[in-house]
Coordinates of C-alpha atoms and ligand atoms in Angstrom, one line a residue:
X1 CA 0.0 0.0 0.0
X2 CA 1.3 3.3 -0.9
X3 CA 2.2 6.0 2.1
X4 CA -0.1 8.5 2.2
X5 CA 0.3 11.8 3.5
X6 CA 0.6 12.0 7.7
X7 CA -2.6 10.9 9.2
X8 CA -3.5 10.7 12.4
X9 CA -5.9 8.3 12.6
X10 CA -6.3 5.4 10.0
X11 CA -9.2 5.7 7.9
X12 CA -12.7 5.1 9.1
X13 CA -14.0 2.5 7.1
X14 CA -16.9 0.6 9.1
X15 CA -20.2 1.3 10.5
X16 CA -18.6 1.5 13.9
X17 CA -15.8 3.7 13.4
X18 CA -17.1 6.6 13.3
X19 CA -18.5 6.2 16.6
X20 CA -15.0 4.5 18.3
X21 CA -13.7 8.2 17.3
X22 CA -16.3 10.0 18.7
X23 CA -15.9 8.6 21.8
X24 CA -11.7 8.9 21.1
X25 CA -12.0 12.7 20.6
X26 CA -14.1 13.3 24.2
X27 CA -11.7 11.0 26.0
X28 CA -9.1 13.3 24.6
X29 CA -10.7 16.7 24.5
X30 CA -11.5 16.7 28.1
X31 CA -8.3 15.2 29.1
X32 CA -6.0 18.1 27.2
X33 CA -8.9 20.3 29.0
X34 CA -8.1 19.1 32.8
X35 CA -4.3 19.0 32.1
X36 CA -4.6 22.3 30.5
X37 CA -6.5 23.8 33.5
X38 CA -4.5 22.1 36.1
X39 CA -1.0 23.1 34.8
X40 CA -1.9 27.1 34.2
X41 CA -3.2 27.1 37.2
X42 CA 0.3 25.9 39.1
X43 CA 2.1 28.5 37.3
X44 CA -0.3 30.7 38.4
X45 CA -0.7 29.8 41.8
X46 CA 3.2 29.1 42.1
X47 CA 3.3 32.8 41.2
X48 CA 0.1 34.7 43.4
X49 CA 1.8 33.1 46.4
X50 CA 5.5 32.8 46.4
X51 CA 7.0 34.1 49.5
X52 CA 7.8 38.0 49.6
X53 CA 10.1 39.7 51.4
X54 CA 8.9 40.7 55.3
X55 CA 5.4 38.7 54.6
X56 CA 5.3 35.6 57.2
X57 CA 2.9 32.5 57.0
X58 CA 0.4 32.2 59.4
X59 CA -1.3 28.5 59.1
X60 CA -3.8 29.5 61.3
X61 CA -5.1 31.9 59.3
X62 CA -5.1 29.0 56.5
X63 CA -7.5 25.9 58.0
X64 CA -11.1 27.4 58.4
X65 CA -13.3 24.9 56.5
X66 CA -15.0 27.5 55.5
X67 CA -19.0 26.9 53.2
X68 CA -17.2 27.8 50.4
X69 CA -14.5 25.3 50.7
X70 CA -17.3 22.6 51.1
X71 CA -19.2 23.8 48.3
X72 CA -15.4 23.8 46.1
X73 CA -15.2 20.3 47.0
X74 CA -18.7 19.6 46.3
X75 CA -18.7 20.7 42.8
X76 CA -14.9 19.3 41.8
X77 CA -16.2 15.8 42.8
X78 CA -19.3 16.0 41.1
X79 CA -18.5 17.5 37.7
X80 CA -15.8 14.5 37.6
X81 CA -17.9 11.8 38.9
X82 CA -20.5 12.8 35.7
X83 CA -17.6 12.7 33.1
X84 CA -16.3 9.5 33.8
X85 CA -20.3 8.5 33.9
X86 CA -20.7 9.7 30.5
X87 CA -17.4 7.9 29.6
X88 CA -18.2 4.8 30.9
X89 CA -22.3 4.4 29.3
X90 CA -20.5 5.9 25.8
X91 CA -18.4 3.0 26.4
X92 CA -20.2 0.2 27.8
X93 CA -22.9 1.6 24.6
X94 CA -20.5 0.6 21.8
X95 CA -18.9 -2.4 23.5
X96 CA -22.3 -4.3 23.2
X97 CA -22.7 -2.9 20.3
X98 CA -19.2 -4.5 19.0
X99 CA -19.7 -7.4 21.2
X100 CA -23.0 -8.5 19.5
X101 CA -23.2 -9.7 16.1
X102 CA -26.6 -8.9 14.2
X103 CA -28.1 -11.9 13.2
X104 CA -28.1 -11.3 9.2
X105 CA -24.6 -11.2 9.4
X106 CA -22.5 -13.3 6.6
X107 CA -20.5 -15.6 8.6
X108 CA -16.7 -16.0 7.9
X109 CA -14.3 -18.0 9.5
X110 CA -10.7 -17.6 11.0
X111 CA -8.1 -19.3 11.9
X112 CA -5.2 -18.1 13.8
X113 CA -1.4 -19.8 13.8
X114 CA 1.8 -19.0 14.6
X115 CA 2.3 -16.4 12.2
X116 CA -0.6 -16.5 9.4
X117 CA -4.3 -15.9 9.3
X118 CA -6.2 -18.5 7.7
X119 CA -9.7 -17.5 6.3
X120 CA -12.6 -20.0 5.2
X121 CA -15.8 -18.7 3.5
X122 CA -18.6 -21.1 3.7
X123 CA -18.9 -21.1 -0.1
X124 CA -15.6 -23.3 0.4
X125 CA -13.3 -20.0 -0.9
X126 CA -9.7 -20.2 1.7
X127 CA -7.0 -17.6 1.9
X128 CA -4.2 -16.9 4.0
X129 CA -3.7 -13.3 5.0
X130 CA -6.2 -11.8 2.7
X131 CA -10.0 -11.2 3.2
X132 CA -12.4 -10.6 1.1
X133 CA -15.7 -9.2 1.8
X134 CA -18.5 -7.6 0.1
X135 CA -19.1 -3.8 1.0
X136 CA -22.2 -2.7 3.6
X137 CA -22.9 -6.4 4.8
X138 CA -22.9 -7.0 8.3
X139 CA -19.8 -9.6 8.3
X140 CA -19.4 -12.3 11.7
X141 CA -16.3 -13.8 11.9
X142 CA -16.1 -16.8 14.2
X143 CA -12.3 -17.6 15.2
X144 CA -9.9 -19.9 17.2
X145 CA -6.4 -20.1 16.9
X146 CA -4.1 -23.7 16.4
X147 CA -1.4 -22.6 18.8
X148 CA -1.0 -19.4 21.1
X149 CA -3.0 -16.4 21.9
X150 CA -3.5 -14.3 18.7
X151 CA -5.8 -10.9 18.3
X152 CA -7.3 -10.0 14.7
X153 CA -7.2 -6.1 14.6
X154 CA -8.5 -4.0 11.6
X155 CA -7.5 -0.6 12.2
X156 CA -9.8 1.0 9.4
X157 CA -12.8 -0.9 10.9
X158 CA -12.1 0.4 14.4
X159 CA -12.4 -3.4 15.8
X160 CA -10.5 -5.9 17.6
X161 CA -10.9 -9.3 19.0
X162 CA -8.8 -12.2 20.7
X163 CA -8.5 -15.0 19.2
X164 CA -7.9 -17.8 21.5
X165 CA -6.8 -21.5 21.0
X166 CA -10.1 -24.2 22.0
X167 CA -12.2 -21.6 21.9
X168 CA -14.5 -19.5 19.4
X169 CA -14.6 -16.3 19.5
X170 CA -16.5 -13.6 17.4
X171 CA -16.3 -10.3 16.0
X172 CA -18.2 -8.1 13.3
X173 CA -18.0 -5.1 11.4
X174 CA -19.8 -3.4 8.4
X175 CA -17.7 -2.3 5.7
X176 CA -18.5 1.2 4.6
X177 CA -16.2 1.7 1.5
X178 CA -14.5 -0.4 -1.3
X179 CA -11.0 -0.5 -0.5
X180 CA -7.7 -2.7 1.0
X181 CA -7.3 -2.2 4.9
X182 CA -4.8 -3.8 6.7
X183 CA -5.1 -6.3 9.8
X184 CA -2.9 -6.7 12.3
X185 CA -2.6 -9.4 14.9
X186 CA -2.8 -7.2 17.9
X187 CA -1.4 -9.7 20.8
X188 CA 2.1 -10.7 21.0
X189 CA 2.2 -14.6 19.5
X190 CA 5.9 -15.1 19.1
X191 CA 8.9 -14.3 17.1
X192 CA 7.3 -13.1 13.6
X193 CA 4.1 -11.5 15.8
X194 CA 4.9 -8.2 13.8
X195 CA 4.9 -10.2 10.7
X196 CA 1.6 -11.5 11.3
X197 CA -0.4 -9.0 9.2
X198 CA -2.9 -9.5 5.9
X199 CA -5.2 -7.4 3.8
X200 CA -9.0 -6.8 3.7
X201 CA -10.3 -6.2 0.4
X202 CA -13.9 -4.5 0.8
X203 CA -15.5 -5.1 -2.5
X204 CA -18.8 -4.3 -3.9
X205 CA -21.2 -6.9 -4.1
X206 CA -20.8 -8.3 -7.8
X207 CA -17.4 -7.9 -7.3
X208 CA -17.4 -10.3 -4.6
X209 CA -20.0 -12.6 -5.9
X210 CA -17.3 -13.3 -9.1
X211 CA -14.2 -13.6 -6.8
X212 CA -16.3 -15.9 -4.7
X213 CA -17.4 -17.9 -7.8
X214 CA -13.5 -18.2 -9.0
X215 CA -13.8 -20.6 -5.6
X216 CA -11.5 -23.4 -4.8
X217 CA -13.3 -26.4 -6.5
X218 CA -13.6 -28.0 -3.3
X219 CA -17.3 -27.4 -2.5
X220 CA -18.8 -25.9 0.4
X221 CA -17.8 -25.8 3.8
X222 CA -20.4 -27.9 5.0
X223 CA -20.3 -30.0 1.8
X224 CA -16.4 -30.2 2.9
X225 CA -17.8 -30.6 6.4
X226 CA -19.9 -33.7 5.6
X227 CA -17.1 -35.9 3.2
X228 CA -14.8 -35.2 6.6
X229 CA -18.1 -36.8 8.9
X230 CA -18.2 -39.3 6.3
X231 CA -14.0 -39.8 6.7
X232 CA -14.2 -39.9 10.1
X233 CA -17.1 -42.6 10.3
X234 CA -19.3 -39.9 12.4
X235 CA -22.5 -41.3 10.3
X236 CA -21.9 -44.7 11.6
X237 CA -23.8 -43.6 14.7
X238 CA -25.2 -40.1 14.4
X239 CA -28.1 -40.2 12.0
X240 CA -27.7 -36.8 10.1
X241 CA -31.2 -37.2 8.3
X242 CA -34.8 -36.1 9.7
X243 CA -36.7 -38.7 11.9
X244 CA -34.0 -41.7 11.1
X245 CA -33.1 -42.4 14.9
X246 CA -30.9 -45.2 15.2
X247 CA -30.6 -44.6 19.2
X248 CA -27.1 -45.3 19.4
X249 CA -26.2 -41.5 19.3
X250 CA -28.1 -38.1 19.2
X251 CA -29.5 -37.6 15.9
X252 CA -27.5 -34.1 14.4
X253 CA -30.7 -32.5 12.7
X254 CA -32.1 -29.3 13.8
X255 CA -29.4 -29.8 16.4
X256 CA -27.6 -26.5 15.7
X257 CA -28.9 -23.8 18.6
X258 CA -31.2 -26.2 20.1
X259 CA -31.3 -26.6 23.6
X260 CA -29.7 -29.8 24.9
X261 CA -30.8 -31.6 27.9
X262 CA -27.6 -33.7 29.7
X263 CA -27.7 -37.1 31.3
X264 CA -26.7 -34.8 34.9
X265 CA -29.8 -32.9 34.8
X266 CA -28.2 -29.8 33.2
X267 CA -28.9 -28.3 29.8
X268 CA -26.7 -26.7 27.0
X269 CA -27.4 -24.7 24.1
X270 CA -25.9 -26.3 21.2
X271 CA -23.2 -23.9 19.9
X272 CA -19.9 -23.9 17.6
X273 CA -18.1 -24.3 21.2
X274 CA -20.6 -27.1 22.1
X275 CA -19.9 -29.3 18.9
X276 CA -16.2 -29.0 19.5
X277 CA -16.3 -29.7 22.4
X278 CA -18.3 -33.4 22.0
X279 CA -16.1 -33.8 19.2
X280 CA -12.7 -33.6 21.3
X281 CA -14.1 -34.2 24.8
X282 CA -17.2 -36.5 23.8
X283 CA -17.1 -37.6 27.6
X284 CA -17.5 -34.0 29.2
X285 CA -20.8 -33.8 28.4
X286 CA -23.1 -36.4 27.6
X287 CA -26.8 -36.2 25.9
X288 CA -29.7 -37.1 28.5
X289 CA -30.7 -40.7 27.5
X290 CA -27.5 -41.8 25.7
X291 CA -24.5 -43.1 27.2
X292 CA -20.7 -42.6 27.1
X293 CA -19.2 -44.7 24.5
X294 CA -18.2 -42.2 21.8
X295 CA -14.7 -41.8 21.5
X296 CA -12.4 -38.6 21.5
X297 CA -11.6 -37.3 17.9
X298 CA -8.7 -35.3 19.7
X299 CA -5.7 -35.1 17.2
X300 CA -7.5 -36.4 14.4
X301 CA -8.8 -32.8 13.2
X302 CA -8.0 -29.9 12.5
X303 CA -9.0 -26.6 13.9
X304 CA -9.9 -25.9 9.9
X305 CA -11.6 -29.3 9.9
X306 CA -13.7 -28.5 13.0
X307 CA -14.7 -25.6 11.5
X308 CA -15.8 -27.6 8.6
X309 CA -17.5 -29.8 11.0
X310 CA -19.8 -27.4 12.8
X311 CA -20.7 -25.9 9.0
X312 CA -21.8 -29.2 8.3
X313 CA -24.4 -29.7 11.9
X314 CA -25.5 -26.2 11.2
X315 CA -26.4 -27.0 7.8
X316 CA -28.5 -30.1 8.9
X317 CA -30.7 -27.2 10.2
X318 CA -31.7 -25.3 13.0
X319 CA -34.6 -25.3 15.4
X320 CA -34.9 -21.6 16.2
X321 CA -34.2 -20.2 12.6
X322 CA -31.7 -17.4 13.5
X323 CA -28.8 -19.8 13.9
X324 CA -29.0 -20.2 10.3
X325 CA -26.7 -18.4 8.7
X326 CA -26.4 -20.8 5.6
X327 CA -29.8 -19.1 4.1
X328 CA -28.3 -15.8 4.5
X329 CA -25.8 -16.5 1.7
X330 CA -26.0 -15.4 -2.1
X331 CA -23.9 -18.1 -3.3
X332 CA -25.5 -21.6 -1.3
X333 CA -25.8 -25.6 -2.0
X334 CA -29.5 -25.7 -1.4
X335 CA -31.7 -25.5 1.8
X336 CA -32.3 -29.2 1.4
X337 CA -31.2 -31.8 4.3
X338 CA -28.4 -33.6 2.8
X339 CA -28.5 -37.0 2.4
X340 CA -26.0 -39.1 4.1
X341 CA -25.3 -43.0 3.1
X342 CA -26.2 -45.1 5.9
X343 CA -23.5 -47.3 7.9
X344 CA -20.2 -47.1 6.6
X345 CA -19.4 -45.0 3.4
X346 CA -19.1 -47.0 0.9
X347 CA -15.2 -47.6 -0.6
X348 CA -13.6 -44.3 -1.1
X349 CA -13.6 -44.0 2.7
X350 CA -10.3 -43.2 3.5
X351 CA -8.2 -44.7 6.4
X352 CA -10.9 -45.0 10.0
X353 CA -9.6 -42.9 12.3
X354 CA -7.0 -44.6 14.1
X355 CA -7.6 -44.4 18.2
X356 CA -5.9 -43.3 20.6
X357 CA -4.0 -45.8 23.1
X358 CA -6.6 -46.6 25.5
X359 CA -9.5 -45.1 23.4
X360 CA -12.5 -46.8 22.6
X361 CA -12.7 -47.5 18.8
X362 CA -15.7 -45.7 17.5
X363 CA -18.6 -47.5 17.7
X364 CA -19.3 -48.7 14.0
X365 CA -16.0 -50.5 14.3
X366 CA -16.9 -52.8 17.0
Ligands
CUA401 CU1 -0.4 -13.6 16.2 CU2 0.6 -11.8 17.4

């Protein structure tokens, strides 16, 4: 990107960003005012006061809490106390507003590693370092990292998040204008942290719709998502298809966002951390009515696999409708419920996961 000429700021490019600065300039404007106030009037108290020839100090002449001294303290507690109140709702206003992604947002994935950003869209498109989005579209990003704490930072859009390893967190912005932005990974993550950096590319909407459509060949995410399920015998037990229970294992459709009762009494929501979780830690929590016999898929996927995964469950449909992002898409494989063969896939499986020591095969191996 070329230099520009000296800005202060970087540009403003999201819905949000204007807002960030508004906020910015107060915090600063009544900061330089205080510090301002406070050191003219040293100088100028230094000065009224100093010590002059044949006048002597008197401290008794100097301690009379008098009503105007009470009323002084009144008011230089007050005004203070209402600043930092209209600081802190200002703030607290645009952190849930940042904190919340709208529900029509067009969901993107993330993944962070030691030093690249790796980017799935859930037409199947990947790229490393680069982002494309399409211009005014509320965009979610839903991210975890492979190794070490990581942050994904855009500047321009005025929005930051942490990116954590076993964990999924979000963030969202609204593009305002067509342009390349820069992202930074905002949280030291090793030796080429400062080389950890990438371009967003805010295009308009055809624009995006035919560098989408250049796509990888590799099919959706969840299409993606479901050959893995198949790969990883997953269909051996969980029925993926609408009123086929083979009670071995909780059935996967309308699963996404549903509330889950557990065998201790407790409930769940079924989220993205929710799937990962039974995937990894199948024991940690299990479904009311089923037992524990499924076996950990620890080390046998991929964060970008996993991701894949929960693309694939959320795809099988969801019970309260607002989960589903998959209908919110321009380019998309069909509402339908896919089809899944039953029992084991039938010759191109490749190699059954292999267990871990002391792991349970899965079950459609026994
Ligand atoms: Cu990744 Cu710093």
């Amino acid at each position: 990107m070329q230099v520009k000429s000296f800005q202060l700021f970087p540009e403003a490019a999201s819905t949000i960003a204007g807002q960030v600065d508004g906020l910015y300039a107060f915090l600063i404007i009544i900061s330089a005012f205080f510090s301002l106030l406070i050191a003219l009037l040293i100088v100028y108290f230094a000065y009224k006061y100093r010590v002059r020839p044949g006048v002597t100090f008197h401290p008794e002449h100097h301690d009379d809490h008098s009503i105007g001294g009470m009323v002084l303290e009144i008011v230089w507690s007050v005004i203070p106390l209402g600043l930092s109140m209209i600081m802190f709702v200002w703030g607290v206003s645009i952190y849930f507003t940042e904190s919340r992604p709208p529900a029509d947002s067009m969901e993107v994935y993330v993944t962070g590693k030691q030093w690249m950003w790796k980017i799935q869209h859930m037409e199947g498109a990947r790229e490393i370092n680069e982002l494309h989005i399409p211009v005014g579209r509320n965009i979610k990003l839903t991210m975890t990292s492979e190794d070490v704490i990581h942050d994904f930072y855009v500047p321009a859009f005025r929005t930051k998040a942490d990116v954590l390893p076993g964990r999924y967190t979000t963030e969202w912005f609204q593009a305002t204008q067509v342009g390349a932005y820069h992202i930074f990974c905002a949280e030291y993550c090793g030796t080429k942290h400062s080389g950890m950096v990438g371009t967003v590319y805010v295009m308009s909407q055809p624009d995006y719709n035919a560098w989408l459509g250049a796509g990888s060949g590799e099919g959706s995410m969840a299409e993606q998502g479901q050959s893995l399920f198949n790969q990883l015998g997953c269909g051996n037990c969980h029925a993926s298809v609408i009123n086929n229970q083979n009670g071995r294992c909780p059935n996967l459709v309308g699963l996404f966002g549903s509330r889950v009762e557990l065998k201790d009494g407790s409930a769940v929501k079924a989220d993205e951390a929710y799937i990962r979780e039974s995937v990894l830690y199948p024991q940690s929590k299990i479904v009311a009515g089923y037992d524990d016999y499924m076996p950990t898929f620890k080390g046998l996927i991929t964060e970008d696999g996993m991701l894949k995964l929960i693309e694939y469950v959320k795809s099988l449909g969801a019970k309260n409708g607002t989960q589903n992002s998959a209908t919110s898409m321009p380019v998309q494989t069909g509402e339908a419920v896919p089809v899944l063969p039953r029992g084991r896939p039938q010759g191109k499986m490749i190699a059954p996961p292999a267990p871990s020591p002391g792991v349970a095969p899965p079950a459609g191996n026994r």
